[in-house]
mmCIF file of C-alpha atoms and ligand atoms in Angstrom:
data_model
loop_
_atom_site.group_PDB
_atom_site.id
_atom_site.type_symbol
_atom_site.label_atom_id
_atom_site.label_comp_id
_atom_site.label_asym_id
_atom_site.label_seq_id
_atom_site.Cartn_x
_atom_site.Cartn_y
_atom_site.Cartn_z
ATOM 1 C CA MET A 953 -0.011 -0.009 -0.017
ATOM 2 C CA TYR A 954 1.014 3.635 0.170
ATOM 3 C CA GLY A 955 3.755 5.300 2.155
ATOM 4 C CA ASP A 956 4.529 9.024 2.071
ATOM 5 C CA LEU A 957 7.145 8.629 -0.630
ATOM 6 C CA ASP A 958 4.661 6.980 -3.058
ATOM 7 C CA ARG A 959 2.101 9.750 -2.676
ATOM 8 C CA PRO A 960 2.554 12.166 -5.533
ATOM 9 C CA PRO A 961 2.032 15.889 -4.969
ATOM 10 C CA LEU A 962 -0.880 17.683 -6.587
ATOM 11 C CA ARG A 963 -0.103 19.360 -9.934
ATOM 12 C CA GLN A 964 -0.876 22.944 -9.128
ATOM 13 C CA THR A 965 -0.258 24.429 -12.615
ATOM 14 C CA ALA A 966 -2.368 21.837 -14.483
ATOM 15 C CA LEU A 967 -5.127 22.014 -11.912
ATOM 16 C CA ALA A 968 -5.286 25.795 -11.960
ATOM 17 C CA ARG A 969 -5.374 25.852 -15.720
ATOM 18 C CA ALA A 970 -8.024 23.121 -16.002
ATOM 19 C CA LEU A 971 -10.354 24.695 -13.420
ATOM 20 C CA ALA A 972 -9.956 28.342 -14.388
ATOM 21 C CA ALA A 973 -12.537 28.018 -17.167
ATOM 22 C CA ASP A 974 -15.155 26.959 -14.529
ATOM 23 C CA GLY A 975 -14.431 30.056 -12.447
ATOM 24 C CA TRP A 976 -12.242 28.341 -9.768
ATOM 25 C CA HIS A 977 -8.940 29.949 -8.790
ATOM 26 C CA VAL A 978 -6.941 26.994 -7.372
ATOM 27 C CA GLU A 979 -3.929 27.472 -5.091
ATOM 28 C CA VAL A 980 -2.009 24.469 -3.731
ATOM 29 C CA VAL A 981 -0.052 25.036 -0.533
ATOM 30 C CA GLU A 982 2.258 22.629 1.268
ATOM 31 C CA GLU A 983 1.083 23.189 4.846
ATOM 32 C CA VAL A 984 -1.417 25.420 6.602
ATOM 33 C CA SER A 985 -3.285 25.270 9.877
ATOM 34 C CA SER A 986 -6.717 24.863 8.266
ATOM 35 C CA THR A 987 -7.725 25.697 4.722
ATOM 36 C CA ASN A 988 -11.106 26.888 6.066
ATOM 37 C CA ALA A 989 -9.342 29.429 8.252
ATOM 38 C CA VAL A 990 -7.125 30.633 5.391
ATOM 39 C CA VAL A 991 -10.052 31.001 2.989
ATOM 40 C CA ALA A 992 -12.228 32.766 5.594
ATOM 41 C CA ASP A 993 -9.450 35.271 6.206
ATOM 42 C CA ARG A 994 -9.043 35.903 2.463
ATOM 43 C CA ALA A 995 -12.831 36.282 2.155
ATOM 44 C CA ARG A 996 -12.952 38.900 4.835
ATOM 45 C CA ALA A 997 -10.137 40.772 3.035
ATOM 46 C CA GLY A 998 -12.284 40.943 -0.090
ATOM 47 C CA GLU A 999 -11.185 37.902 -2.127
ATOM 48 C CA PRO A 1000 -13.675 37.198 -4.947
ATOM 49 C CA ALA A 1001 -15.677 34.006 -5.108
ATOM 50 C CA GLY A 1002 -13.969 31.009 -6.676
ATOM 51 C CA LEU A 1003 -10.801 30.838 -4.592
ATOM 52 C CA VAL A 1004 -9.877 27.246 -3.735
ATOM 53 C CA VAL A 1005 -7.004 26.564 -1.287
ATOM 54 C CA VAL A 1006 -5.862 22.986 -1.287
ATOM 55 C CA ALA A 1007 -3.361 21.886 1.411
ATOM 56 C CA GLU A 1008 -1.075 18.928 1.143
ATOM 57 C CA GLN A 1009 -1.150 18.938 4.864
ATOM 58 C CA GLN A 1010 -3.120 20.677 7.626
ATOM 59 C CA THR A 1011 -1.769 21.100 11.134
ATOM 60 C CA ALA A 1012 -5.143 22.096 12.715
ATOM 61 C CA GLY A 1013 -7.845 20.742 10.381
ATOM 62 C CA ARG A 1014 -11.343 21.519 11.721
ATOM 63 C CA GLY A 1015 -14.294 19.123 11.726
ATOM 64 C CA ARG A 1016 -18.035 19.512 12.453
ATOM 65 C CA LEU A 1017 -19.246 19.844 15.984
ATOM 66 C CA ASP A 1018 -15.822 21.104 17.292
ATOM 67 C CA ARG A 1019 -13.971 18.001 16.161
ATOM 68 C CA SER A 1020 -10.717 17.897 14.310
ATOM 69 C CA TRP A 1021 -9.874 16.564 10.818
ATOM 70 C CA VAL A 1022 -6.618 14.602 10.551
ATOM 71 C CA SER A 1023 -5.057 13.257 7.391
ATOM 72 C CA PRO A 1024 -1.441 12.282 6.601
ATOM 73 C CA PRO A 1025 0.440 14.521 4.101
ATOM 74 C CA ARG A 1026 -0.753 13.998 0.484
ATOM 75 C CA ALA A 1027 -3.024 11.088 1.575
ATOM 76 C CA GLY A 1028 -6.246 12.928 0.866
ATOM 77 C CA LEU A 1029 -7.807 16.079 -0.487
ATOM 78 C CA THR A 1030 -8.146 18.846 2.084
ATOM 79 C CA PHE A 1031 -9.427 21.998 0.503
ATOM 80 C CA SER A 1032 -11.795 24.953 0.891
ATOM 81 C CA ALA A 1033 -13.736 26.839 -1.687
ATOM 82 C CA LEU A 1034 -14.953 30.399 -1.310
ATOM 83 C CA LEU A 1035 -18.555 30.998 -2.413
ATOM 84 C CA ARG A 1036 -20.431 34.277 -2.508
ATOM 85 C CA PRO A 1037 -23.831 32.728 -3.000
ATOM 86 C CA THR A 1038 -26.690 34.512 -4.773
ATOM 87 C CA LEU A 1039 -29.023 32.328 -2.669
ATOM 88 C CA ALA A 1040 -30.827 34.054 0.196
ATOM 89 C CA PRO A 1041 -28.809 33.503 3.453
ATOM 90 C CA ALA A 1042 -31.743 31.521 4.796
ATOM 91 C CA ARG A 1043 -30.936 28.859 2.148
ATOM 92 C CA TRP A 1044 -27.156 28.778 2.854
ATOM 93 C CA GLY A 1045 -27.832 25.730 5.101
ATOM 94 C CA TRP A 1046 -28.082 23.750 1.946
ATOM 95 C CA LEU A 1047 -24.525 24.513 0.810
ATOM 96 C CA PRO A 1048 -22.748 21.777 2.909
ATOM 97 C CA LEU A 1049 -25.364 19.212 1.864
ATOM 98 C CA LEU A 1050 -24.797 20.091 -1.813
ATOM 99 C CA ALA A 1051 -21.014 19.838 -1.343
ATOM 100 C CA GLY A 1052 -21.675 16.244 -0.148
ATOM 101 C CA VAL A 1053 -23.690 15.574 -3.299
ATOM 102 C CA ALA A 1054 -20.710 16.814 -5.397
ATOM 103 C CA VAL A 1055 -18.307 14.454 -3.622
ATOM 104 C CA ALA A 1056 -20.729 11.446 -3.771
ATOM 105 C CA ARG A 1057 -21.294 11.938 -7.473
ATOM 106 C CA THR A 1058 -17.556 12.150 -8.049
ATOM 107 C CA LEU A 1059 -16.878 8.858 -6.240
ATOM 108 C CA ARG A 1060 -19.702 7.178 -8.129
ATOM 109 C CA ASP A 1061 -18.633 8.497 -11.558
ATOM 110 C CA ARG A 1062 -14.830 8.464 -11.293
ATOM 111 C CA ALA A 1063 -13.985 5.893 -8.618
ATOM 112 C CA ASP A 1064 -16.892 3.536 -9.327
ATOM 113 C CA LEU A 1065 -17.851 3.472 -5.595
ATOM 114 C CA ASP A 1066 -21.382 3.173 -4.268
ATOM 115 C CA ALA A 1067 -21.073 6.455 -2.363
ATOM 116 C CA VAL A 1068 -24.116 7.787 -0.474
ATOM 117 C CA LEU A 1069 -24.758 10.528 2.088
ATOM 118 C CA LYS A 1070 -25.465 10.378 5.760
ATOM 119 C CA TRP A 1071 -27.242 13.445 6.915
ATOM 120 C CA PRO A 1072 -26.160 16.138 6.857
ATOM 121 C CA ASN A 1073 -23.056 15.751 4.677
ATOM 122 C CA ASP A 1074 -20.910 12.772 5.470
ATOM 123 C CA VAL A 1075 -20.084 10.716 2.428
ATOM 124 C CA LEU A 1076 -20.181 6.971 3.167
ATOM 125 C CA VAL A 1077 -18.858 4.017 1.182
ATOM 126 C CA ASP A 1078 -19.820 0.532 2.563
ATOM 127 C CA GLY A 1079 -21.263 2.298 5.630
ATOM 128 C CA ARG A 1080 -17.925 3.985 6.461
ATOM 129 C CA LYS A 1081 -17.063 7.708 6.248
ATOM 130 C CA VAL A 1082 -14.784 8.667 3.369
ATOM 131 C CA CYS A 1083 -15.384 12.376 3.388
ATOM 132 C CA GLY A 1084 -16.603 15.148 5.625
ATOM 133 C CA VAL A 1085 -17.737 18.718 4.891
ATOM 134 C CA LEU A 1086 -17.425 21.745 7.133
ATOM 135 C CA THR A 1087 -19.075 24.968 5.967
ATOM 136 C CA GLU A 1088 -18.346 28.237 7.740
ATOM 137 C CA VAL A 1089 -19.890 31.663 7.168
ATOM 138 C CA ALA A 1090 -16.971 34.242 6.783
ATOM 139 C CA ASP A 1091 -19.141 37.315 6.598
ATOM 140 C CA ALA A 1092 -22.485 38.546 5.321
ATOM 141 C CA THR A 1093 -21.659 37.569 1.693
ATOM 142 C CA ALA A 1094 -19.125 34.741 1.929
ATOM 143 C CA VAL A 1095 -19.324 31.041 2.741
ATOM 144 C CA VAL A 1096 -16.347 28.754 2.971
ATOM 145 C CA VAL A 1097 -17.006 25.152 1.960
ATOM 146 C CA GLY A 1098 -14.323 22.849 3.375
ATOM 147 C CA ILE A 1099 -14.006 19.293 2.166
ATOM 148 C CA GLY A 1100 -11.830 16.484 3.568
ATOM 149 C CA LEU A 1101 -11.669 13.328 1.432
ATOM 150 C CA ASN A 1102 -9.587 10.345 2.375
ATOM 151 C CA VAL A 1103 -7.921 9.094 -0.787
ATOM 152 C CA THR A 1104 -4.965 6.798 -0.236
ATOM 153 C CA THR A 1105 -5.118 6.716 3.542
ATOM 154 C CA ARG A 1106 -4.346 3.209 4.843
ATOM 155 C CA ALA A 1107 -6.507 1.468 7.426
ATOM 156 C CA ASP A 1108 -3.807 2.050 10.139
ATOM 157 C CA GLU A 1109 -3.779 5.794 9.416
ATOM 158 C CA LEU A 1110 -7.585 6.306 9.559
ATOM 159 C CA PRO A 1111 -8.901 7.971 12.687
ATOM 160 C CA HIS A 1112 -11.341 5.177 13.574
ATOM 161 C CA ASP A 1113 -12.758 1.910 12.236
ATOM 162 C CA GLN A 1114 -15.827 3.639 10.918
ATOM 163 C CA ALA A 1115 -13.672 5.615 8.468
ATOM 164 C CA THR A 1116 -12.405 4.571 5.047
ATOM 165 C CA SER A 1117 -10.574 5.961 2.034
ATOM 166 C CA VAL A 1118 -11.066 5.782 -1.703
ATOM 167 C CA GLY A 1119 -8.165 3.410 -1.973
ATOM 168 C CA ALA A 1120 -9.138 1.228 1.056
ATOM 169 C CA ALA A 1121 -12.655 0.882 -0.397
ATOM 170 C CA GLY A 1122 -11.241 -0.365 -3.758
ATOM 171 C CA GLY A 1123 -11.907 2.832 -5.744
ATOM 172 C CA ALA A 1124 -11.151 2.661 -9.488
ATOM 173 C CA THR A 1125 -8.896 5.748 -9.167
ATOM 174 C CA THR A 1126 -6.915 7.365 -6.383
ATOM 175 C CA ASP A 1127 -5.605 10.150 -8.601
ATOM 176 C CA ARG A 1128 -6.142 13.244 -6.458
ATOM 177 C CA ASP A 1129 -5.918 15.669 -9.388
ATOM 178 C CA THR A 1130 -8.746 13.796 -11.211
ATOM 179 C CA LEU A 1131 -10.865 13.681 -8.017
ATOM 180 C CA LEU A 1132 -10.355 17.328 -7.205
ATOM 181 C CA ARG A 1133 -11.276 18.466 -10.690
ATOM 182 C CA ALA A 1134 -14.380 16.312 -10.661
ATOM 183 C CA VAL A 1135 -15.588 17.491 -7.226
ATOM 184 C CA LEU A 1136 -15.240 21.124 -8.148
ATOM 185 C CA ARG A 1137 -17.073 20.607 -11.457
ATOM 186 C CA GLN A 1138 -19.806 18.652 -9.721
ATOM 187 C CA LEU A 1139 -20.054 21.483 -7.182
ATOM 188 C CA THR A 1140 -20.555 24.018 -9.881
ATOM 189 C CA ALA A 1141 -23.174 21.760 -11.489
ATOM 190 C CA VAL A 1142 -25.248 21.020 -8.440
ATOM 191 C CA LEU A 1143 -25.281 24.647 -7.299
ATOM 192 C CA ALA A 1144 -26.853 25.542 -10.688
ATOM 193 C CA GLU A 1145 -29.573 22.942 -10.580
ATOM 194 C CA ASP A 1146 -33.205 23.911 -10.408
ATOM 195 C CA ASP A 1147 -33.972 21.373 -7.692
ATOM 196 C CA PRO A 1148 -30.705 20.468 -5.938
ATOM 197 C CA ALA A 1149 -32.653 19.283 -2.857
ATOM 198 C CA ALA A 1150 -34.058 16.432 -4.982
ATOM 199 C CA SER A 1151 -30.524 15.423 -5.926
ATOM 200 C CA TYR A 1152 -29.570 15.472 -2.295
ATOM 201 C CA ARG A 1153 -32.569 13.335 -1.210
ATOM 202 C CA GLY A 1154 -31.812 10.825 -3.980
ATOM 203 C CA LEU A 1155 -28.334 10.169 -2.499
ATOM 204 C CA CYS A 1156 -29.184 10.460 1.190
ATOM 205 C CA SER A 1157 -29.152 6.980 2.731
ATOM 206 C CA THR A 1158 -30.453 8.318 6.055
ATOM 207 C CA ILE A 1159 -33.871 8.915 4.701
ATOM 208 C CA GLY A 1160 -36.211 5.990 5.587
ATOM 209 C CA GLN A 1161 -33.785 4.568 8.127
ATOM 210 C CA PRO A 1162 -34.158 3.953 11.872
ATOM 211 C CA VAL A 1163 -31.751 6.388 13.407
ATOM 212 C CA ARG A 1164 -30.414 7.772 16.561
ATOM 213 C CA LEU A 1165 -29.780 11.502 16.369
ATOM 214 C CA ASP A 1166 -27.331 12.914 18.934
ATOM 215 C CA LEU A 1167 -28.196 16.537 19.382
ATOM 216 C CA PRO A 1168 -25.632 19.219 20.101
ATOM 217 C CA ALA A 1169 -26.991 19.814 23.557
ATOM 218 C CA GLY A 1170 -26.267 16.240 24.616
ATOM 219 C CA ARG A 1171 -29.819 14.841 24.181
ATOM 220 C CA SER A 1172 -30.581 12.007 21.766
ATOM 221 C CA VAL A 1173 -33.727 11.027 19.846
ATOM 222 C CA THR A 1174 -34.423 7.704 18.256
ATOM 223 C CA GLY A 1175 -36.947 7.210 15.451
ATOM 224 C CA THR A 1176 -37.380 6.908 11.749
ATOM 225 C CA ALA A 1177 -35.795 9.579 9.496
ATOM 226 C CA ASP A 1178 -38.784 10.573 7.451
ATOM 227 C CA THR A 1179 -37.107 13.065 5.069
ATOM 228 C CA VAL A 1180 -34.859 16.106 4.777
ATOM 229 C CA ASP A 1181 -37.139 19.135 4.670
ATOM 230 C CA ASP A 1182 -36.873 22.219 2.361
ATOM 231 C CA ASP A 1183 -34.547 23.899 4.855
ATOM 232 C CA GLY A 1184 -32.169 20.972 4.875
ATOM 233 C CA ARG A 1185 -33.260 19.812 8.307
ATOM 234 C CA LEU A 1186 -33.595 16.085 9.169
ATOM 235 C CA VAL A 1187 -37.188 15.146 10.047
ATOM 236 C CA VAL A 1188 -37.353 12.318 12.615
ATOM 237 C CA ASP A 1189 -40.828 11.082 13.454
ATOM 238 C CA GLY A 1190 -42.308 14.366 12.209
ATOM 239 C CA VAL A 1191 -39.909 16.679 14.157
ATOM 240 C CA ALA A 1192 -37.281 18.701 12.183
ATOM 241 C CA TYR A 1193 -33.720 18.996 13.526
ATOM 242 C CA ALA A 1194 -31.117 21.456 12.121
ATOM 243 C CA ALA A 1195 -27.985 19.888 13.591
ATOM 244 C CA GLY A 1196 -26.732 16.669 15.112
ATOM 245 C CA ASP A 1197 -24.854 13.418 14.581
ATOM 246 C CA VAL A 1198 -26.798 10.598 13.028
ATOM 247 C CA VAL A 1199 -26.208 6.925 13.817
ATOM 248 C CA HIS A 1200 -27.860 4.593 11.318
ATOM 249 C CA LEU A 1201 -29.333 1.801 13.487
ATOM 250 C CA ARG A 1202 -29.571 -0.661 10.628
ATOM 251 C CA PRO A 1203 -26.361 -1.137 8.571
ATOM 252 C CA THR A 1204 -26.707 0.368 5.101
ATOM 253 C CA GLY A 1205 -24.939 -0.714 2.006
ATOM 254 C CA GLY A 1206 -23.655 2.778 1.154
HETATM 255 C C1 BTN B 796 -16.332 16.655 9.429
HETATM 256 O O1 BTN B 796 -16.240 16.800 10.692
HETATM 257 O O2 BTN B 796 -16.811 15.613 8.943
HETATM 258 C C2 BTN B 796 -15.958 17.753 8.538
HETATM 259 C C3 BTN B 796 -14.543 17.677 8.226
HETATM 260 C C4 BTN B 796 -14.095 18.786 7.240
HETATM 261 C C5 BTN B 796 -12.569 18.771 7.005
HETATM 262 C C6 BTN B 796 -12.165 19.716 5.979
HETATM 263 S S1 BTN B 796 -10.510 19.439 5.442
HETATM 264 C C7 BTN B 796 -10.518 20.908 4.549
HETATM 265 C C8 BTN B 796 -11.226 21.957 5.344
HETATM 266 N N1 BTN B 796 -10.387 22.614 6.273
HETATM 267 C C9 BTN B 796 -10.639 22.318 7.560
HETATM 268 O O3 BTN B 796 -10.071 22.785 8.575
HETATM 269 N N2 BTN B 796 -11.731 21.470 7.607
HETATM 270 C C10 BTN B 796 -12.234 21.188 6.312
#
């Protein structure tokens, strides 16, 4: 399997050239604390939409619900994109969910993996997490979409046994340039759809499942996940929840 020396660097020049036509301005950096933090600072300094900072390594990667995101150098894709959405801010809650759609579609199309979503935006393969998304609002007009995708990460490098990587799951490609280009193109496409919520629901394996939802305040609810409503909230037994950690109580294929 892979060691650090076998992991090729990203090809900044080719990536930047290929994605410029889609409005993405890609910068590859060797090491930063957190690409979300870097892009949020740049957003507040007036950077236009389309900036993408990709780090070969993060020293303080951030996860949802105050967790961290850890990935060995060049083993994954850790990047953040700056959006200045034309959507009303009330709809910005959909952005992380749609980033999950972009990654799941990429893994299905390019890596031939049966990738699905666990609400709100974890991407799962064989029931294990391969990708997480953290969206942060930088200011009144800017949203940072941060994506962490495990690509060649070995089982002994993954943070827990419920995590996987594209390579560990048997993906047809582990070429990070290919995957990054595809994710950003899929993100552009899903953000332009008339009914992106329908695309999300079509890939969301949580819907219809018996679940436990661990709420941020420490409480949990158990029930059936009915749907994801028009505000992106998970509806469990008729009650909508905006945030939390889902546990699927029945193992799912995806
Ligand atoms: C999660 O908890 O599942 C979300 C993880 C998001 C990690 C990515 S890696 C790139 C970007 N920069 C960060 O600090 N976090 C996100």
